[in-house]
GROMACS .gro file of C-alpha atoms in nm:
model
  408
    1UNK     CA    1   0.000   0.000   0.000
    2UNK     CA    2   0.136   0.359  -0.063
    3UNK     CA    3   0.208   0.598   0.201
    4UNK     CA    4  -0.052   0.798   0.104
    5UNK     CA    5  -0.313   0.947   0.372
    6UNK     CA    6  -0.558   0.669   0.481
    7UNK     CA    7  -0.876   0.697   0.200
    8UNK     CA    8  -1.141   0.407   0.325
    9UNK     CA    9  -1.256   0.316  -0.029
   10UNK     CA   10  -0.888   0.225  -0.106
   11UNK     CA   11  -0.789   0.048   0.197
   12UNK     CA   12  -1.127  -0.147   0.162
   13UNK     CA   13  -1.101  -0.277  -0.154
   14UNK     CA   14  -0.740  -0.375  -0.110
   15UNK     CA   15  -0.817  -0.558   0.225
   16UNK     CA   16  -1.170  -0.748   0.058
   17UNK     CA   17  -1.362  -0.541   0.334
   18UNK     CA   18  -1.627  -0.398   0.090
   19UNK     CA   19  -1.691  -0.322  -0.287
   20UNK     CA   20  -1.940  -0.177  -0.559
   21UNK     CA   21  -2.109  -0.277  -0.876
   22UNK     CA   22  -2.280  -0.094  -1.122
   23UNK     CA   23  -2.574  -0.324  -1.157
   24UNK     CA   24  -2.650  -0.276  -0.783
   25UNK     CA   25  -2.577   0.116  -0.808
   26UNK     CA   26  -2.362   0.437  -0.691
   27UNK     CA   27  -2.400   0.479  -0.346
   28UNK     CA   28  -2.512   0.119  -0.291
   29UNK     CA   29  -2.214  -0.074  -0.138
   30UNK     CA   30  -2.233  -0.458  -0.070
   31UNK     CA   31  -2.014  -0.621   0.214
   32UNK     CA   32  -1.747  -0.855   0.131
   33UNK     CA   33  -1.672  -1.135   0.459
   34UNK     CA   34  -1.429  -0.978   0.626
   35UNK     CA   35  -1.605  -0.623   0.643
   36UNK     CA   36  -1.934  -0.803   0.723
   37UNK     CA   37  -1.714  -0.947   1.021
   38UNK     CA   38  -1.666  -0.591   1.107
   39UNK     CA   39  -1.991  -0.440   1.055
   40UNK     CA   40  -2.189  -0.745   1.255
   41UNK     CA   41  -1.909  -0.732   1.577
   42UNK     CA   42  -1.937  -0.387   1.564
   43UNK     CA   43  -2.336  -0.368   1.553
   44UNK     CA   44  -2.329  -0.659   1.821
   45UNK     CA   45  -2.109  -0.438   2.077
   46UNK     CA   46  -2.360  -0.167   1.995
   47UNK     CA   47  -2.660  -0.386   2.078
   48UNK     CA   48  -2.520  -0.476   2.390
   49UNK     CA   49  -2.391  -0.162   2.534
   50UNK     CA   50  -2.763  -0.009   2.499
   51UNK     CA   51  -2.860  -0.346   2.631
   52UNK     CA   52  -2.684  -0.226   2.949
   53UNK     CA   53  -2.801   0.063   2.944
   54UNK     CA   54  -3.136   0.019   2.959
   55UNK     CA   55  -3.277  -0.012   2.589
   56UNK     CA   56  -3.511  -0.215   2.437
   57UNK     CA   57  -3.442  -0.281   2.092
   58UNK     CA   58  -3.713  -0.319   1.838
   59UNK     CA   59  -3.773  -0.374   1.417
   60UNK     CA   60  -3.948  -0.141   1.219
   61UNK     CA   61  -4.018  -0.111   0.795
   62UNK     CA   62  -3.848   0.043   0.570
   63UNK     CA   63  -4.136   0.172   0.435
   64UNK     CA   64  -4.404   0.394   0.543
   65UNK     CA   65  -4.706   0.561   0.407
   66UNK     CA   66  -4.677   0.902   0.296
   67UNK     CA   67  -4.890   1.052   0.573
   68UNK     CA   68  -4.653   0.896   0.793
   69UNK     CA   69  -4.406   1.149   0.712
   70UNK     CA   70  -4.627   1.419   0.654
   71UNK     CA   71  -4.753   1.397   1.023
   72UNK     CA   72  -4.356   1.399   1.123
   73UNK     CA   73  -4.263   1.708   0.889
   74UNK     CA   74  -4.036   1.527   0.739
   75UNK     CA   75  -4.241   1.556   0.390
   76UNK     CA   76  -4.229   1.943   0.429
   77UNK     CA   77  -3.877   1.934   0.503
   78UNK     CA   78  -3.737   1.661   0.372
   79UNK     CA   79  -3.903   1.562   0.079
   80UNK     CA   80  -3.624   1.645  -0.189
   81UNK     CA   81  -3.372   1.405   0.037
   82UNK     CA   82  -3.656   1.118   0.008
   83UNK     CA   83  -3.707   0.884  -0.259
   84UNK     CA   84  -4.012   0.920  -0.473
   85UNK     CA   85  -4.342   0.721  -0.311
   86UNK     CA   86  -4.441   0.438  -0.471
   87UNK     CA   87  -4.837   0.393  -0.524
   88UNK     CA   88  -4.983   0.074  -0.401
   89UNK     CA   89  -5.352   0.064  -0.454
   90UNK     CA   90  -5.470   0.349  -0.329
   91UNK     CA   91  -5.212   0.425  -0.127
   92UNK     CA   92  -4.889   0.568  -0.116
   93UNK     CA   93  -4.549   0.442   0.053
   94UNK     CA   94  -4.224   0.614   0.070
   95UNK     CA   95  -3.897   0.432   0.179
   96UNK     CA   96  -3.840   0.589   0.509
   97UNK     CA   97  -3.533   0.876   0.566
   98UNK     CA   98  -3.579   0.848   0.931
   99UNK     CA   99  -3.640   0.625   1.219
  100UNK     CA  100  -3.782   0.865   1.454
  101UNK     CA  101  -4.163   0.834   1.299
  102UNK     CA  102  -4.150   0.469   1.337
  103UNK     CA  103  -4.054   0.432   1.708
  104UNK     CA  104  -4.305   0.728   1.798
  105UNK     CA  105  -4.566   0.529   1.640
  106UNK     CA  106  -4.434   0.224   1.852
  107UNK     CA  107  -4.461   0.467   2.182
  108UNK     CA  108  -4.800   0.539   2.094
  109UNK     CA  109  -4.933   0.166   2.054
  110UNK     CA  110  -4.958   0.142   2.443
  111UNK     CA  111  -5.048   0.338   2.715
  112UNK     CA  112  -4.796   0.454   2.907
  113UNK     CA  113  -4.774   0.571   3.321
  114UNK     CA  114  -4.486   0.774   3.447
  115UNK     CA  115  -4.372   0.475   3.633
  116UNK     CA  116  -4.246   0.344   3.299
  117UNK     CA  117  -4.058   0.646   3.197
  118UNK     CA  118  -3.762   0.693   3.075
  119UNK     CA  119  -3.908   0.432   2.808
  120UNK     CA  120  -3.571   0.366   2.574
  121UNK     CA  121  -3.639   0.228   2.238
  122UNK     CA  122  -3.324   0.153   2.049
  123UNK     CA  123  -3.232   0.007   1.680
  124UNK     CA  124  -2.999  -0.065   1.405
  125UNK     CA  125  -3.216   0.012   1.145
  126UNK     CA  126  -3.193   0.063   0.749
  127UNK     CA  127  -3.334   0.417   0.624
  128UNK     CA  128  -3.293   0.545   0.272
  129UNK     CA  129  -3.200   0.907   0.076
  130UNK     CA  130  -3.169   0.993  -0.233
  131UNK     CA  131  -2.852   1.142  -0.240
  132UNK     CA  132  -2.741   1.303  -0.606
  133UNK     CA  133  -2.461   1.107  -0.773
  134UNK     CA  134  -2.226   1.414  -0.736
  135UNK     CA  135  -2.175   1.365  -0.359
  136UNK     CA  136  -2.199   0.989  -0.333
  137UNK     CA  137  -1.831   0.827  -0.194
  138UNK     CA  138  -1.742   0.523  -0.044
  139UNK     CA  139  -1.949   0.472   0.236
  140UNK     CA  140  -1.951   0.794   0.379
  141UNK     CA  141  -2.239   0.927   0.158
  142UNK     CA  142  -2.453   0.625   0.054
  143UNK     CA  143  -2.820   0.570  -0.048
  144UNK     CA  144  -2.927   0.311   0.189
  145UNK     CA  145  -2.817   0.364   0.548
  146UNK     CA  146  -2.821   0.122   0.858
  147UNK     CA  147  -2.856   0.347   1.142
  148UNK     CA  148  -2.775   0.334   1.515
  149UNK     CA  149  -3.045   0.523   1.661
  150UNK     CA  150  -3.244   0.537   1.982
  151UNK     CA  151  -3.495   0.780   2.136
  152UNK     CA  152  -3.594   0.831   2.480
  153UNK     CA  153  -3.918   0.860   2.540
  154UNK     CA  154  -3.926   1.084   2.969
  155UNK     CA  155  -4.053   1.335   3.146
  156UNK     CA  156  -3.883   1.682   3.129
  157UNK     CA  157  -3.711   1.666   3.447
  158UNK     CA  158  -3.546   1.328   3.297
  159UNK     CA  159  -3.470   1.461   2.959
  160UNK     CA  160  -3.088   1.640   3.036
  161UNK     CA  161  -2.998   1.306   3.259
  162UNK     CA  162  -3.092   1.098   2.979
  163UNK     CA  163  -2.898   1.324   2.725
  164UNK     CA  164  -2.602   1.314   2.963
  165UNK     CA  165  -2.626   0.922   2.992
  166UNK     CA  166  -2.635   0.911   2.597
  167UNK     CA  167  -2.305   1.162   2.566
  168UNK     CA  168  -2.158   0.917   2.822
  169UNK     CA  169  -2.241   0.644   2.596
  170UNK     CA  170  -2.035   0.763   2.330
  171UNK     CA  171  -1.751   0.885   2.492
  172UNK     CA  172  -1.715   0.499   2.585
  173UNK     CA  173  -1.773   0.358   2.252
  174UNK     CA  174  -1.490   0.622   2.123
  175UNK     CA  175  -1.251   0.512   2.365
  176UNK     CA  176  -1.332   0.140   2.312
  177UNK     CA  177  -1.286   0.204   1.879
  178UNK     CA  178  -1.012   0.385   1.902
  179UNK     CA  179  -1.199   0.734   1.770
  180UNK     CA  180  -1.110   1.057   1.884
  181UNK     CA  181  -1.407   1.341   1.886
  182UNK     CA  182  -1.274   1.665   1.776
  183UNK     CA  183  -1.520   1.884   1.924
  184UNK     CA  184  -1.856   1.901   2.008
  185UNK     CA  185  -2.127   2.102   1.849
  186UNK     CA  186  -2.474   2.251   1.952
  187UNK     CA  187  -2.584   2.293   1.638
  188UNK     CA  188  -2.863   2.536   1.626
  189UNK     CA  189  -3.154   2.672   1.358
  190UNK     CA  190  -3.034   2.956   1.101
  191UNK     CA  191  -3.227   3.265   0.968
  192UNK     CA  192  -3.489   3.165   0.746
  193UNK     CA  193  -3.412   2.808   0.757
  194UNK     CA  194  -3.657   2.509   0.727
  195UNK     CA  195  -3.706   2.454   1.099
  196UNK     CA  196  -4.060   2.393   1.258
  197UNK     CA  197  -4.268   2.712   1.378
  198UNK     CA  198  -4.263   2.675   1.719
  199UNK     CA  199  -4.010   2.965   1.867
  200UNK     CA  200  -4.080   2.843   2.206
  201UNK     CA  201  -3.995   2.468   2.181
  202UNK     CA  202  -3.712   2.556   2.028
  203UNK     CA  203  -3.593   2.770   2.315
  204UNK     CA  204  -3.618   2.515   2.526
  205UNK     CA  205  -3.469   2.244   2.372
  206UNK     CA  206  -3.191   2.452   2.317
  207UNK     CA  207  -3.181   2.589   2.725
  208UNK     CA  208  -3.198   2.174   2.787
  209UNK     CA  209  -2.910   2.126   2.533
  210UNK     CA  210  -2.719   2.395   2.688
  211UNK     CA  211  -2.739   2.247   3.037
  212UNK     CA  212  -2.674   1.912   2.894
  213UNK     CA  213  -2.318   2.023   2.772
  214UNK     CA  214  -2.222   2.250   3.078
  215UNK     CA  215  -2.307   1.951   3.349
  216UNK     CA  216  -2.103   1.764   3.141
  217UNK     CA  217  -1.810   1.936   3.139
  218UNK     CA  218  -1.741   1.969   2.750
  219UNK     CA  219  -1.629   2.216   2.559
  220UNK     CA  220  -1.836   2.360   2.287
  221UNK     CA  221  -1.909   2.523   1.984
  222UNK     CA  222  -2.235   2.683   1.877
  223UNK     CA  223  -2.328   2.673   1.480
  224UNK     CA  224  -2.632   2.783   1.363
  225UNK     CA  225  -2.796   2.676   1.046
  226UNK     CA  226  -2.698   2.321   1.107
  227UNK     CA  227  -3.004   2.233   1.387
  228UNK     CA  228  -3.250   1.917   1.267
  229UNK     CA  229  -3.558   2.041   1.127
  230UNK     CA  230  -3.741   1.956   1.447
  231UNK     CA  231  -3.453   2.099   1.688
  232UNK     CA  232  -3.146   2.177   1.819
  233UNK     CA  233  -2.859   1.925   1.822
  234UNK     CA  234  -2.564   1.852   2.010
  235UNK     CA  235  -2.323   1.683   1.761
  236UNK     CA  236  -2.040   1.476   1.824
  237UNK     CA  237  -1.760   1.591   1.517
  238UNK     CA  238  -1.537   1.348   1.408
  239UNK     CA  239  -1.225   1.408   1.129
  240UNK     CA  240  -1.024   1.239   0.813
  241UNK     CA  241  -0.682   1.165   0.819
  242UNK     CA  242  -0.685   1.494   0.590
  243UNK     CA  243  -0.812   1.684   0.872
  244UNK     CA  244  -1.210   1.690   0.699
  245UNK     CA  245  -1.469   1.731   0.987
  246UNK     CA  246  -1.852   1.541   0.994
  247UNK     CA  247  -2.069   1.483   1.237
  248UNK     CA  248  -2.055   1.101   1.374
  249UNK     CA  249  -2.285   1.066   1.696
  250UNK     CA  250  -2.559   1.300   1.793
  251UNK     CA  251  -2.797   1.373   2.093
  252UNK     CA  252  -3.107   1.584   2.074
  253UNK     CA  253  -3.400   1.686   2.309
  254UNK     CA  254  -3.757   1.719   2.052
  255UNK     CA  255  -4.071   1.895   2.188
  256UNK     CA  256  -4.161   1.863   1.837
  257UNK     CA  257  -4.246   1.519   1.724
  258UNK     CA  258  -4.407   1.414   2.055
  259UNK     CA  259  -4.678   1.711   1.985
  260UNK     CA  260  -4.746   1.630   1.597
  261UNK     CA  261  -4.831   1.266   1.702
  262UNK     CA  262  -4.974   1.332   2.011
  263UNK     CA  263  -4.819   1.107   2.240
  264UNK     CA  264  -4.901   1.089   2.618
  265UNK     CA  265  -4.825   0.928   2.936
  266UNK     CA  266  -5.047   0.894   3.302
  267UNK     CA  267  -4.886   1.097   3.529
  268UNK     CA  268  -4.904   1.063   3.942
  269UNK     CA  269  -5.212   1.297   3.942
  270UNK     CA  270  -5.399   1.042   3.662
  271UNK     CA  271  -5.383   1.303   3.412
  272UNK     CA  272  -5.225   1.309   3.028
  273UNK     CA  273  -4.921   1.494   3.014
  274UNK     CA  274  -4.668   1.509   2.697
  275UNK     CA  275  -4.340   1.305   2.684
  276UNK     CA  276  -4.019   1.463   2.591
  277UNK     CA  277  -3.827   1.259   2.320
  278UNK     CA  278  -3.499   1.217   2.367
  279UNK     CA  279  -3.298   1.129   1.987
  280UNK     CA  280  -2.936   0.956   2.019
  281UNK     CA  281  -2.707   0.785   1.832
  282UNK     CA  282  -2.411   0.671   1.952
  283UNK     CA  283  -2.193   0.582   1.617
  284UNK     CA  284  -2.462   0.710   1.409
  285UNK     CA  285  -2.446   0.514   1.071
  286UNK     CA  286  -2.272   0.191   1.037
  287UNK     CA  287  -2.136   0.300   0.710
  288UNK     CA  288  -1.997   0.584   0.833
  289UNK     CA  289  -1.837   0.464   1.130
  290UNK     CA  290  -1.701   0.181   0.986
  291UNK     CA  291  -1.524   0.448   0.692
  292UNK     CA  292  -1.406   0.654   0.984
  293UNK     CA  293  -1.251   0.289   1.183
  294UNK     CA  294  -1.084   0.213   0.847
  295UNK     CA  295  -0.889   0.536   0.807
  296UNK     CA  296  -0.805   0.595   1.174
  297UNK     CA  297  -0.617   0.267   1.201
  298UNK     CA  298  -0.555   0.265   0.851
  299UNK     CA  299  -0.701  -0.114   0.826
  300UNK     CA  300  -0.519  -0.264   1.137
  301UNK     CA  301  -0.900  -0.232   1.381
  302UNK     CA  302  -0.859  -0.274   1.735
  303UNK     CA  303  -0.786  -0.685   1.822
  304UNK     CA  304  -1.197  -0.687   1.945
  305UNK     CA  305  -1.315  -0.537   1.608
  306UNK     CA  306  -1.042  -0.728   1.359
  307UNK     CA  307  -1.208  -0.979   1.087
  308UNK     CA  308  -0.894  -1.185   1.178
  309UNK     CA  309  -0.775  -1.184   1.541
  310UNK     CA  310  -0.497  -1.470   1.521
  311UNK     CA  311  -0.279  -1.583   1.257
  312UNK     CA  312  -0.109  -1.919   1.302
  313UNK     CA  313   0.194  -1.989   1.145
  314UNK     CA  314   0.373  -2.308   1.099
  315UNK     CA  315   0.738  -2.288   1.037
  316UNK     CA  316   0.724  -2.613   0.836
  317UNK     CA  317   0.479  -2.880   0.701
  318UNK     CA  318   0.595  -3.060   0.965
  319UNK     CA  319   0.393  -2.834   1.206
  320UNK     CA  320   0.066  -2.739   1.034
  321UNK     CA  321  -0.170  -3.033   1.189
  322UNK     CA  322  -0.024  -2.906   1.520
  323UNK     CA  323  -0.080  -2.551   1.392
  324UNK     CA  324  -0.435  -2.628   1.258
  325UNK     CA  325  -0.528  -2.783   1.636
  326UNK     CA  326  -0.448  -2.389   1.780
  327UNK     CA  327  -0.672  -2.269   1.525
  328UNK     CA  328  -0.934  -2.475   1.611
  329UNK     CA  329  -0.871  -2.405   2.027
  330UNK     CA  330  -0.922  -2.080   1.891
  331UNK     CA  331  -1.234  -2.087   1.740
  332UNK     CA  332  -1.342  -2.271   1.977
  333UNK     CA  333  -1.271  -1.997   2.251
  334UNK     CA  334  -1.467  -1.720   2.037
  335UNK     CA  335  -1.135  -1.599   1.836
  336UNK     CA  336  -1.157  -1.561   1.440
  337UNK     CA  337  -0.819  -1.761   1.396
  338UNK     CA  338  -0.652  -1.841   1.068
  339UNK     CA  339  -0.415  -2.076   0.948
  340UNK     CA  340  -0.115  -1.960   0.691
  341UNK     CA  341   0.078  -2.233   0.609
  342UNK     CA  342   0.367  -2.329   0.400
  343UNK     CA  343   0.204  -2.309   0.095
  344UNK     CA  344   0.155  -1.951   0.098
  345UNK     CA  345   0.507  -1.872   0.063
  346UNK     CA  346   0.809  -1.830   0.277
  347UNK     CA  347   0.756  -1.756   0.696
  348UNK     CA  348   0.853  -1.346   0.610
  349UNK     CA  349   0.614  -1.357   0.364
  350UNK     CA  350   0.334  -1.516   0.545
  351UNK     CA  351   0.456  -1.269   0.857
  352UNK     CA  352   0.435  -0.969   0.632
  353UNK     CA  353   0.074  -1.083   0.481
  354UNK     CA  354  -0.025  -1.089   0.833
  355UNK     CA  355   0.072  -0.743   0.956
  356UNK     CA  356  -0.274  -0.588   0.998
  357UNK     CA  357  -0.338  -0.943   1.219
  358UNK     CA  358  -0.313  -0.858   1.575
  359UNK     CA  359  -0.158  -1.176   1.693
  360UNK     CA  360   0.098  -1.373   1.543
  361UNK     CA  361   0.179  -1.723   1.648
  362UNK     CA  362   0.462  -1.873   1.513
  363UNK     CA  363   0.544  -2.259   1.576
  364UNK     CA  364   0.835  -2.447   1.480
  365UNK     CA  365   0.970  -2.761   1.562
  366UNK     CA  366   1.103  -2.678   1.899
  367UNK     CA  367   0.745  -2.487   2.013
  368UNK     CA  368   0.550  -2.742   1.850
  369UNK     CA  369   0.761  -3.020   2.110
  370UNK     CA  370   0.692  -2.820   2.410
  371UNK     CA  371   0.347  -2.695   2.359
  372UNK     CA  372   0.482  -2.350   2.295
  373UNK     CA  373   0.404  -2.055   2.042
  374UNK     CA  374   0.649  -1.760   1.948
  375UNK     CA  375   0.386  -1.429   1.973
  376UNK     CA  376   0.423  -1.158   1.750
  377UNK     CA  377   0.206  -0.829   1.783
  378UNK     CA  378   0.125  -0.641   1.525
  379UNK     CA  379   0.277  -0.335   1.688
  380UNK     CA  380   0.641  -0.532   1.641
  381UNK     CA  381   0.663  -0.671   1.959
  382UNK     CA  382   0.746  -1.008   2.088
  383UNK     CA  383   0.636  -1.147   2.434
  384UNK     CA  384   0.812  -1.470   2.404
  385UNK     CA  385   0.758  -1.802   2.419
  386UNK     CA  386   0.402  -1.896   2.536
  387UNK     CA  387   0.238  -2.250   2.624
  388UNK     CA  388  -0.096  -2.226   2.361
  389UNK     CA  389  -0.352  -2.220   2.627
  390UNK     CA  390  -0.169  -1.909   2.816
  391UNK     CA  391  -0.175  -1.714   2.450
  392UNK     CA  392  -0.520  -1.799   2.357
  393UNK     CA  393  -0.636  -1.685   2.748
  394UNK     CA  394  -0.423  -1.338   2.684
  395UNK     CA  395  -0.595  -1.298   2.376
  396UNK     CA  396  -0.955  -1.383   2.442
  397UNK     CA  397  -0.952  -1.148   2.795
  398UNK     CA  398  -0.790  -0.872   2.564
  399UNK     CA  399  -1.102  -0.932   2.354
  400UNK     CA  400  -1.355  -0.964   2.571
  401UNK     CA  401  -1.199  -0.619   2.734
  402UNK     CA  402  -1.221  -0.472   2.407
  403UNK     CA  403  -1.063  -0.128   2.410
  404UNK     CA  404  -0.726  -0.044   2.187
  405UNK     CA  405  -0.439  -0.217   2.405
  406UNK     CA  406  -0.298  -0.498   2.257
  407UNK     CA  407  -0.092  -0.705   2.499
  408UNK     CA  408  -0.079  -0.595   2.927
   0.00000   0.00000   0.00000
């Protein structure tokens, strides 16, 4: 590879982790193994860090009927970003641009009591836009999106814990992928933009916002003209090797969408009151964060997140069925361990084939005798000498850890 900056759609065609075709379409990428092995570990840490938090994850369509969206504001807003709506009878569907509609709609199918509340409704969901050609690259502007999002349904004296909670959330999931935020943003509306009517709502979402970032301790910028249709934002920036910003992760507090479908919940005096919805997303689109993991590390992911964790290496022929039985301890043990034997070339050559691999176990004829492996880390150190169930322990707590470090 050349020492040019990190680009993601390079480094993932040259390490099989995604492609294109133009039968499928521009902006339309399809997973090859090893970048589904990222994508599904990475969705699966996702799911289970929300898990702990206190989500409930649901499905929703990709589809939706028109009204749907018109209800939301999203149609008024939105529309040219939306694909065109299909007529089915005498009806009219729309692939959907946003989640939020869906999980309101999900709020509203029960009846709710304060007691329940916060109510956290969390999923990895696929939306679509209809980006123009011109902007379309890699997977960093794509036409079908699988999105992390979540909202929070609470009462207003919940809403700037919950937002807190969410920032929290992402400041963990950055440290565990290895992502650094830039800065953070409260992104607010601009003059004569295409935000909703409501001066007041606005006002205090963005008060809530504002007391959201102070208790938290962050330093922030405000930018207006860059707010969500239905209110202020607090996003989380992110930047290229080339020093390019975008927004990654976000947090918002909506007055908005809770009023346009008219949720409710009981409250201790047995009356109706209105929720406050709480938006989040902690890596926001797979796509997206998966472009930003390949250029950080430049293709060598943190040991939790690699699509190959150990690479087995026997010296000689002599040594691959001993080899092959670590690979299979391994596996066995949760790893995604490979075997590169002799017939891929010389031991430098498989060593150098492996360097994005974050463990290296090399056996020869003296290691295979004792039980032993020779570790290599990607990062060019070399523990030693380890018995095989020692090196696969090491490896499988540095997993299940997850974080960046590779060795103690």
């Amino acid at each position: 590879m050349s020492d040019a900056l990190p680009d993601h759609r390079r480094l993932g065609r040259e390490l099989g982790l995604f492609d294109t075709d133009p039968l499928i379409g521009a902006g339309l990428p399809y997973w090859l193994p090893d970048g589904a092995v990222v994508r599904h570990t990475l969705e699966e840490y996702i799911r289970e860090a929300e898990r702990r938090a206190g989500y409930r994850h649901v499905y929703s369509p990709v589809l939706g009927k028109r009204e749907l969206y018109e209800i939301s504001g999203h149609w008024d807003h939105y529309s040219d970003d939306m694909y065109p709506p299909m007529r089915l009878g005498a009806e009219e569907v729309v692939l959907r641009p946003s989640l939020c509609p869906h999980h309101a709609l999900i709020y509203r199918s029960r009846s709710h009591s304060y007691r329940e509340l916060p109510l956290r409704i969390a999923e990895l969901g696929g939306m679509h836009r209809a980006e123009l050609s011109g902007v379309l690259g890699g997977l960093t502007r794509v036409r079908a999106i699988q999105l992390n999002d979540a909202h929070i349904f609470c009462t207003l004296d919940q809403a700037v814990q919950e937002a807190r909670a969410a920032l929290e959330l992402i400041a963990r999931a950055y440290a565990d992928l290895g992502i650094e935020a830039v800065r953070h943003r409260l992104s607010l509306p601009g003059e004569g933009g295409k935000d909703v009517a409501d001066p007041e709502l606005w006002r205090r979402a963005t008060v809530l916002l504002r007391e959201v970032l102070d208790a938290s301790g962050l330093e922030y910028e405000e930018a207006e003209g860059e707010a969500a249709f239905y209110g202020p934002k607090i996003d989380v920036q992110i930047a290229d090797p080339a020093g390019r910003e975008s927004t990654l992760s976000t947090v918002q507090i909506d007055f908005h969408q809770p009023a346009r479908f008219d949720l409710h919940y009981i409250g201790a005096d047995g009356a109706k009151h209105r929720p406050v919805m709480v938006h989040r997303s902690i890596i926001g689109s797979v796509e997206r964060a998966v472009a930003h993991l390949i250029e950080a590390h430049a293709g060598a992911f943190p040991a939790w997140l690699a699509p190959v964790q150990l690479v087995v290496l026997p010296v000689a022929e002599e040594q691959v069925e001993q080899a092959a039985a670590v690979v299979r301890e391994a596996v066995a043990l949760g790893l995604r361990a490979e075997l590169a034997g002799p017939d891929q070339g010389s031991l430098g050559a498989r060593i150098r084939a492996a360097r994005l691999v974050p463990y290296q176990a090399v056996i020869g004829a003296r290691e295979a005798a004792a039980g032993l492996a020779a570790v290599r880390l990607r990062d060019g150190r070399r523990p030693g000498e380890l018995p095989v169930p020692e090196l696969l322990s090491q490896i499988a707590g540095r997993v299940a850890e997850r974080g960046t470090a590779l060795w103690e």
